XYZ file of C-alpha atoms in Angstrom:
598
model
C -6.967 50.448 134.123
C -10.668 49.706 133.695
C -13.344 51.985 132.323
C -12.621 53.494 128.925
C -9.712 52.425 126.754
C -6.305 53.980 127.308
C -6.563 56.239 124.250
C -10.331 56.793 124.105
C -10.556 57.826 127.752
C -7.443 60.043 127.515
C -5.589 58.267 130.336
C -2.200 59.675 129.343
C -3.586 63.201 129.263
C -5.134 62.682 132.702
C -1.826 61.382 134.060
C 0.032 64.431 132.766
C -2.541 66.692 134.445
C -1.913 64.739 137.659
C 1.858 65.190 137.437
C 1.407 68.894 136.750
C -0.830 69.429 139.779
C 0.830 67.243 142.440
C 4.232 66.169 143.692
C 4.040 62.464 142.928
C 5.712 59.242 143.969
C 4.771 55.835 142.591
C 4.605 52.220 143.668
C 3.513 49.298 141.525
C 2.990 45.641 142.241
C 4.966 44.601 139.187
C 5.291 46.310 135.773
C 2.665 48.878 134.759
C 1.579 50.413 131.475
C 2.555 53.952 132.446
C 5.902 53.040 134.006
C 8.021 54.486 131.194
C 6.023 57.721 131.205
C 6.530 58.087 134.958
C 10.258 57.402 134.568
C 10.529 60.025 131.825
C 8.789 62.516 134.113
C 11.290 61.805 136.902
C 8.716 60.301 139.267
C 10.485 58.198 141.931
C 9.265 54.626 142.437
C 9.187 53.241 145.940
C 8.740 49.703 144.689
C 8.068 47.764 141.510
C 8.231 44.312 143.059
C 5.528 41.811 142.007
C 5.968 40.058 145.375
C 3.620 41.544 147.958
C 5.920 41.027 150.942
C 8.885 42.646 149.175
C 6.560 45.395 147.953
C 5.510 46.186 151.535
C 9.097 46.201 152.778
C 10.310 48.545 150.039
C 7.386 50.955 150.273
C 7.650 51.253 154.046
C 11.418 51.530 154.274
C 11.710 54.068 151.439
C 9.162 56.269 153.185
C 10.658 55.956 156.647
C 7.424 54.396 157.919
C 7.429 52.030 160.878
C 6.331 48.565 159.880
C 2.875 47.669 161.287
C 2.748 45.114 164.081
C -0.435 43.415 162.864
C -1.209 41.412 159.731
C -4.733 40.849 158.412
C -5.411 37.858 156.150
C -8.500 38.598 154.069
C -10.615 36.020 152.273
C -13.457 36.267 149.815
C -16.226 35.476 152.318
C -19.168 33.131 151.967
C -21.596 35.319 150.020
C -22.469 33.485 146.778
C -21.088 35.238 143.715
C -19.513 38.128 145.654
C -15.894 38.273 146.774
C -15.719 40.497 149.835
C -11.957 41.117 150.012
C -12.105 44.711 148.766
C -14.640 45.620 151.473
C -12.018 45.042 154.182
C -10.134 48.249 153.427
C -11.727 50.331 156.255
C -10.246 47.864 158.744
C -6.832 47.996 157.077
C -6.727 51.775 156.643
C -8.132 52.843 160.000
C -5.972 50.434 161.983
C -2.928 50.888 159.695
C -2.491 47.161 159.166
C -0.631 45.092 156.638
C -3.012 42.895 154.668
C -2.658 39.966 152.329
C -5.145 37.770 150.531
C -6.090 34.306 151.671
C -4.206 31.630 149.769
C -0.786 33.332 149.614
C 1.374 31.042 151.777
C 4.669 32.690 150.761
C 3.519 36.147 151.854
C 2.080 34.696 155.059
C 5.358 32.907 155.853
C 7.420 36.072 155.332
C 5.146 38.595 157.028
C 3.661 36.700 159.975
C 6.653 35.684 162.189
C 7.051 39.091 163.874
C 3.390 40.125 163.783
C 0.098 39.147 165.355
C -2.196 37.665 162.710
C -5.932 38.252 162.363
C -8.293 36.900 159.744
C -11.428 38.187 158.080
C -13.942 36.457 155.791
C -11.819 33.366 155.244
C -13.213 30.521 153.162
C -10.736 27.919 154.436
C -9.023 27.047 157.737
C -7.299 29.973 159.491
C -3.502 30.110 159.945
C -2.320 28.559 163.228
C -2.294 31.023 166.101
C -4.442 33.630 164.340
C -7.607 35.242 165.678
C -10.840 35.725 163.735
C -12.143 39.262 163.373
C -15.604 38.102 162.265
C -16.115 34.601 163.690
C -19.863 34.687 163.032
C -19.656 35.734 159.374
C -22.717 35.054 157.249
C -23.238 34.262 153.591
C -25.092 37.538 152.905
C -23.086 40.293 151.208
C -25.392 43.057 152.438
C -25.065 41.919 156.052
C -21.284 41.628 155.923
C -20.632 44.959 154.226
C -23.163 46.728 156.473
C -21.347 45.235 159.463
C -18.059 46.735 158.295
C -19.702 50.111 157.603
C -21.206 50.198 161.100
C -18.016 48.922 162.725
C -16.229 52.026 161.451
C -19.138 54.445 161.722
C -17.054 56.955 163.691
C -14.691 57.309 160.717
C -17.544 57.365 158.186
C -18.183 60.493 156.119
C -20.115 58.862 153.299
C -20.736 55.638 151.405
C -19.397 53.829 148.355
C -22.204 51.669 146.947
C -20.681 49.186 144.556
C -19.599 45.735 143.550
C -16.156 44.297 144.414
C -14.538 45.454 141.169
C -15.674 49.047 141.669
C -14.773 49.129 145.356
C -11.317 47.693 144.735
C -10.506 50.331 142.126
C -11.787 53.209 144.274
C -10.059 52.294 147.573
C -7.646 55.285 147.479
C -10.453 57.820 147.007
C -12.786 56.076 149.457
C -10.044 56.014 152.101
C -9.299 59.698 151.594
C -12.976 60.710 151.658
C -14.102 58.432 154.497
C -16.565 56.438 152.360
C -17.647 53.073 153.738
C -18.021 50.409 151.010
C -21.374 48.602 150.898
C -22.937 46.107 148.530
C -25.802 43.667 148.306
C -27.427 41.282 145.862
C -29.740 43.009 145.260
C -28.279 46.300 146.340
C -31.635 47.393 147.716
C -30.941 44.899 150.514
C -27.994 46.875 151.868
C -29.796 50.187 151.255
C -32.665 48.974 153.451
C -30.287 47.767 156.177
C -28.486 51.120 156.330
C -31.435 53.385 155.596
C -30.912 55.552 158.675
C -27.223 56.480 158.150
C -27.694 56.653 154.365
C -30.514 59.120 154.905
C -28.109 61.520 156.614
C -26.078 62.080 153.449
C -27.050 63.952 150.289
C -25.080 61.866 147.797
C -23.761 58.318 147.609
C -21.008 57.414 145.153
C -21.175 54.103 143.311
C -23.145 52.457 140.539
C -26.578 50.939 140.271
C -27.214 47.341 139.257
C -30.921 47.967 138.727
C -33.071 51.084 138.632
C -34.676 49.882 141.863
C -31.449 51.142 143.469
C -32.299 54.659 142.267
C -35.825 54.304 143.604
C -34.717 53.116 147.046
C -32.146 55.893 147.406
C -34.585 58.503 146.088
C -37.128 57.624 148.757
C -34.428 58.366 151.331
C -33.701 61.687 149.622
C -30.233 60.507 148.584
C -28.721 61.150 145.164
C -26.404 58.715 143.409
C -23.197 59.899 141.735
C -22.341 57.136 139.273
C -18.704 56.092 138.878
C -16.989 53.161 137.182
C -13.679 51.406 137.752
C -11.189 53.748 136.083
C -13.808 56.394 135.257
C -12.491 58.955 135.950
C -8.970 57.484 135.908
C -7.456 59.774 138.588
C -10.223 60.996 140.924
C -7.734 62.886 143.111
C -7.588 65.555 140.397
C -10.820 66.984 141.795
C -8.822 68.058 144.877
C -6.376 70.188 142.884
C -6.876 73.967 143.118
C -8.593 75.266 140.007
C -10.039 78.439 138.548
C -13.169 78.385 136.432
C -12.909 80.790 133.489
C -15.187 83.802 133.277
C -18.021 83.300 130.793
C -18.115 85.335 127.581
C -20.750 88.053 127.144
C -24.222 86.633 126.394
C -25.288 86.574 122.757
C -29.009 85.790 122.634
C -31.844 86.983 120.416
C -33.720 89.875 121.973
C -37.418 89.863 122.840
C -38.296 91.535 119.544
C -36.740 88.634 117.631
C -38.716 86.143 119.705
C -41.887 88.082 118.896
C -41.088 87.930 115.165
C -40.496 84.191 115.337
C -43.790 83.737 117.169
C -45.651 85.776 114.547
C -44.066 83.638 111.813
C -45.054 80.401 113.551
C -41.423 79.313 113.865
C -40.389 76.193 115.777
C -37.154 76.579 117.781
C -34.946 73.543 118.352
C -32.317 72.464 120.823
C -30.932 69.214 122.222
C -29.915 68.357 125.769
C -26.998 65.983 126.325
C -27.244 64.052 129.591
C -23.608 63.455 130.624
C -23.668 64.465 134.264
C -22.062 61.583 136.125
C -18.363 61.625 137.026
C -17.876 58.460 134.976
C -19.290 60.195 131.887
C -16.720 62.972 131.520
C -14.955 61.059 128.758
C -18.072 61.662 126.630
C -17.091 65.307 126.395
C -14.056 64.676 124.178
C -15.924 63.367 121.093
C -19.006 65.444 121.893
C -17.013 68.689 121.965
C -15.595 67.809 118.547
C -19.042 67.237 117.069
C -20.504 70.410 118.577
C -17.556 72.415 117.305
C -17.732 70.946 113.789
C -21.475 71.456 113.435
C -21.804 74.703 115.393
C -24.975 73.363 116.983
C -26.546 75.214 119.909
C -27.327 72.763 122.707
C -27.250 72.097 126.443
C -24.908 69.922 128.501
C -26.582 68.434 131.580
C -24.099 68.175 134.449
C -23.776 67.715 138.201
C -21.427 69.441 140.609
C -18.949 66.570 140.232
C -18.630 67.373 136.519
C -17.281 70.808 137.398
C -15.094 69.425 140.200
C -13.432 66.771 138.050
C -13.025 68.795 134.845
C -12.181 72.484 135.415
C -10.305 72.305 132.083
C -11.012 71.447 128.450
C -13.097 70.033 126.998
C -15.672 71.181 129.604
C -14.274 74.696 129.904
C -14.520 75.123 126.115
C -18.095 76.161 126.905
C -16.652 79.348 128.395
C -14.643 80.356 125.329
C -15.992 81.668 122.011
C -16.252 79.449 118.958
C -13.915 81.743 117.037
C -11.049 80.935 119.414
C -11.678 77.193 119.482
C -14.336 77.111 122.188
C -18.057 76.299 122.166
C -19.576 79.530 123.523
C -22.115 80.970 123.360
C -24.026 78.153 121.660
C -23.411 75.410 124.232
C -25.087 76.082 127.559
C -24.661 74.249 130.872
C -27.590 72.966 132.966
C -27.599 71.438 136.437
C -29.344 68.113 136.992
C -31.554 66.645 139.696
C -30.318 67.312 143.227
C -27.145 68.927 141.938
C -24.628 66.497 143.395
C -26.211 63.309 142.070
C -29.292 61.846 140.447
C -32.523 60.781 142.051
C -36.195 60.562 141.164
C -37.192 63.970 142.472
C -40.881 63.123 142.783
C -40.042 60.164 145.047
C -37.756 62.113 147.383
C -38.971 63.820 150.563
C -39.517 67.450 149.549
C -37.386 68.905 152.334
C -34.494 66.538 151.608
C -34.538 67.329 147.895
C -34.731 71.074 148.519
C -31.852 70.992 150.988
C -29.607 68.861 148.779
C -30.157 71.110 145.765
C -29.486 74.261 147.775
C -26.266 72.838 149.235
C -25.111 71.774 145.764
C -25.835 75.195 144.246
C -24.057 76.999 147.088
C -20.979 74.782 146.742
C -20.973 75.213 142.977
C -21.175 78.990 143.301
C -18.014 78.942 145.413
C -16.230 76.679 142.918
C -17.205 78.749 139.884
C -16.551 82.153 141.445
C -20.063 83.465 142.078
C -23.777 82.623 141.957
C -24.071 84.411 138.629
C -21.871 81.707 137.078
C -24.064 78.808 138.204
C -26.250 77.389 135.389
C -29.628 79.051 135.025
C -31.437 75.960 133.754
C -32.411 72.767 135.596
C -32.996 69.260 134.240
C -35.023 66.562 136.044
C -34.660 62.819 136.094
C -38.332 62.463 137.115
C -40.000 65.561 138.530
C -43.485 64.112 137.967
C -44.905 61.190 139.962
C -44.725 57.795 138.282
C -48.224 56.495 137.488
C -48.686 52.719 136.939
C -50.105 51.706 133.564
C -51.844 48.450 132.533
C -49.159 45.939 131.474
C -48.928 45.255 127.744
C -47.482 42.138 126.136
C -47.742 43.390 122.540
C -46.142 46.760 121.789
C -45.630 48.809 118.638
C -42.391 50.523 117.684
C -41.649 53.225 115.106
C -38.919 51.107 113.512
C -38.913 47.517 112.277
C -40.021 45.136 113.577
C -43.032 47.343 114.270
C -44.854 44.819 116.492
C -42.975 43.108 119.311
C -43.652 40.762 122.193
C -42.553 42.013 125.583
C -41.225 39.503 128.132
C -40.004 39.684 131.708
C -36.220 39.177 131.868
C -34.497 37.177 134.563
C -33.144 39.201 137.509
C -29.741 40.748 136.737
C -26.642 38.815 137.751
C -24.397 40.402 140.378
C -21.884 42.663 138.620
C -18.175 42.762 139.247
C -17.962 39.636 141.376
C -14.215 39.480 140.935
C -14.273 35.997 139.425
C -12.918 34.896 136.052
C -15.624 33.959 133.558
C -15.381 30.366 132.410
C -15.937 30.095 128.681
C -17.177 26.787 127.371
C -20.042 24.972 125.721
C -22.541 25.671 128.434
C -26.067 24.511 127.720
C -28.155 27.423 126.442
C -31.692 27.997 127.681
C -34.546 27.968 125.128
C -35.101 31.677 125.844
C -31.462 32.469 125.060
C -31.568 30.435 121.860
C -34.639 32.332 120.648
C -33.050 35.712 121.491
C -29.946 34.815 119.489
C -31.930 33.590 116.477
C -33.489 35.737 113.696
C -36.711 35.642 115.731
C -35.009 37.503 118.572
C -35.824 40.895 117.048
C -39.522 40.197 117.656
C -39.024 40.116 121.426
C -37.998 42.896 123.802
C -37.431 42.748 127.560
C -39.592 44.736 129.943
C -37.580 47.352 131.818
C -38.002 48.412 135.452
C -40.416 51.247 134.633
C -41.891 49.988 131.368
C -45.418 50.018 132.805
C -45.267 53.531 134.268
C -45.721 57.020 132.864
C -45.146 60.445 134.444
C -48.102 62.323 135.896
C -48.467 66.083 136.317
C -45.373 68.257 136.903
C -44.405 68.191 140.558
C -45.169 71.590 142.057
C -43.075 71.066 145.195
C -40.120 69.989 143.065
C -40.351 72.957 140.724
C -40.853 75.394 143.616
C -37.659 74.079 145.227
C -35.859 74.540 141.916
C -37.158 78.099 141.616
C -36.269 78.908 145.226
C -32.551 78.225 144.698
C -32.428 80.634 141.772
C -33.065 78.715 138.549
C -34.841 80.647 135.798
C -36.171 77.727 133.779
C -36.515 73.970 133.881
C -37.748 70.999 131.905
C -40.449 68.578 132.991
C -40.885 64.890 132.231
C -44.649 65.346 132.156
C -46.641 65.258 128.873
C -43.611 64.282 126.799
C -43.472 63.815 123.018
C -46.686 65.712 122.393
C -47.468 69.299 121.464
C -45.397 71.961 123.232
C -46.746 72.858 126.657
C -45.366 75.195 129.305
C -45.632 75.157 133.087
C -46.140 78.775 134.124
C -47.905 78.489 137.499
C -44.618 78.574 139.446
C -44.016 82.351 139.794
C -40.576 83.360 138.601
C -39.896 80.274 136.509
C -41.043 78.453 133.361
C -40.780 74.722 132.662
C -40.910 73.174 129.195
C -42.135 69.768 128.058
C -40.053 67.523 125.816
C -41.490 67.354 122.308
C -39.114 64.676 120.982
C -38.063 61.323 122.390
C -39.655 58.183 123.726
C -40.264 56.406 127.026
C -37.303 54.084 127.662
C -38.582 52.345 130.789
C -35.428 53.107 132.742
C -33.304 56.133 133.596
C -32.994 58.689 132.109
C -36.516 57.666 131.018
C -37.284 59.969 128.064
C -34.612 60.127 125.368
C -34.073 60.610 121.667
C -33.131 57.175 120.335
C -32.148 58.266 116.845
C -32.568 60.772 114.032
C -35.925 59.214 113.159
C -37.337 60.387 116.525
C -36.420 63.960 115.637
C -37.813 63.715 112.103
C -41.162 62.481 113.425
C -41.262 65.292 115.977
C -40.459 67.863 113.272
C -43.291 66.669 111.015
C -45.746 66.744 113.898
C -44.715 70.220 115.077
C -44.710 71.812 111.624
C -48.012 70.269 110.546
C -50.106 72.857 112.357
C -48.020 75.894 111.298
C -47.980 77.027 114.923
C -45.005 78.285 116.937
C -43.368 75.903 119.413
C -40.162 74.084 120.198
C -38.448 70.808 119.391
C -36.519 69.640 122.466
C -35.253 66.230 123.530
C -32.551 64.598 125.645
C -29.820 62.250 124.454
C -28.263 59.753 126.881
C -24.756 60.629 125.762
C -23.139 57.441 127.089
C -24.991 55.462 124.438
C -23.449 57.644 121.727
C -20.061 58.905 122.883
C -18.584 56.453 125.399
C -15.396 54.684 124.380
C -16.595 51.930 122.062
C -20.078 53.343 121.556
C -18.680 56.296 119.634
C -17.386 53.898 116.960
C -20.821 52.329 116.586
C -22.998 55.442 116.753
C -20.692 58.406 116.293
C -21.667 58.993 112.667
C -25.356 59.087 113.573
C -24.623 61.457 116.451
C -22.830 63.764 114.022
C -25.781 63.498 111.631
C -28.212 64.402 114.433
C -26.233 67.479 115.451
C -25.829 68.606 111.861
C -29.548 68.043 111.233
C -30.457 70.300 114.178
C -27.886 72.954 113.271
C -29.097 73.113 109.646
C -32.773 73.517 110.519
C -34.004 69.922 110.318
C -35.290 68.153 107.220
C -37.426 71.154 106.360
C -34.751 73.781 106.937
C -37.396 75.676 108.945
C -36.280 74.849 112.496
C -34.329 77.556 114.324
C -31.497 76.164 116.444
C -31.117 78.020 119.766
C -29.795 77.474 123.281
C -32.057 75.926 125.928
C -32.403 79.302 127.674
C -33.630 80.941 124.485
C -36.131 78.098 124.032
C -37.331 78.711 127.605
C -37.782 82.441 126.982
C -39.727 81.598 123.824
C -41.923 79.168 125.759
C -42.781 81.864 128.301
C -43.631 84.343 125.534
C -45.812 81.824 123.684
C -47.634 80.867 126.897
C -48.220 84.525 127.793
C -49.660 85.139 124.299
C -51.862 82.039 124.459
C -49.999 80.497 121.516
C -49.189 77.229 123.339
C -51.141 75.347 125.967
C -50.094 75.532 129.589
C -49.622 72.537 131.850
C -50.674 72.918 135.498
C -48.384 71.574 138.197
C -49.781 69.436 140.986
């Protein structure tokens, strides 16, 4: 399986959950890693044959299924660098065909004699007597995949935006959900071609190859729910009946305590962990350990798919008290963006964003057992409009080397093309040689939004957030400066981030290390005024399988630093909701500046 490693991504645990929730049968095209486990669990195998024709015969006969009368031979197509075979599954599934890959003469010889043969996206001559399904195929991936999506538009209930590797691994889920697979190089090509039908859905599943994909979808009012091959390993688990546990009683400081902290000039601290995509659930295993060991109060930023895919530990530890092994009440849940996916809120049509968020909140209330169980806080990807800045070639950084030269990188290569990588002594470009030399540290690539900064908080965005019942929010505006609160949206308060830096790509403003927090602490304590230290961590860069071995110790150090009051010992670690209540109090008392929305 792709995605995380077998152990790090808890694949065995996920399989055992699957076997507990469903009556299962198995079929494998040859030996599989989990075969012994399935045998021990008494799961019947319909076939284990590595030969595709034998595999088909055994699977069909053991299930009492009539053998299809048509065979589809699928090639890789003519699109440079993209093998289209996986994108043929709507044809196979909706017509209930047998299918084999081009270049398998043995399977063709065994399966074709009693069946009519059709071909799709062949790269070589067709088999004798066959008919071509797409005789006028082009060499453009976006055009070919859009053609398939439109061909089966009557069966379409959504889209799967991804490269061949992703699409191939998600065929079972996409078939069950009615998602049409689409892809382009760049992916904005296929988004533009299918703008009208894409604009009728709230969320697209897939993965971006460039942040321009986010921008294009956002302008249609469509969120993206990011998935990977094998992340999560068994997506069907989201369909299993589940019961979300009741939350424990709240345990927050009262208003009098907030007043005392304000009078003392105390700075409250909390961290937000962005881990809201379905692919990012594996982050929660090491993160839950660290939060439990340090006892840090923090926020987990999620989407509705997080709740759907993990109505069990470690996510549900947030509903159980620390004394019994849980993470409550110190770890609070927040909902992100449009609820079901991520988009740049300020770029989305206001009515589309408002509708998508309301639908997501309503669905989540049903899943969790009531509106009172839906998170009270909201986190934006980009609630403020992006304002272009003058390009800069020389930039300063807070860590060595302190002065760097920014360059424009080459366009990204298509991901997941389904080809083997040829390793050899390929000639290296001068740019690559410099990057790999000791001088490489002096250069950094420009990112998609390097030369942009957020403007004023988006009033329409925050009003939509307030209207669906959120009590508080964060804003990307005026980041990494003195604490400021948005209080001109009646019934809600929004806080600025006081720690972190502009990354130039999503999620845009993040804490890159403990040094970012130490600098923010010194700045906030210098004036002996009350405020808050808040920042977001992109949890994938710290807790993903692999990354956790490189950065896990620093992540633990960060959480311990926050929990113990920072370098000074004077920070007060609280939940995001407590920080929001404090921000409202300070703004009402004129102790922090306010930030007008626009």
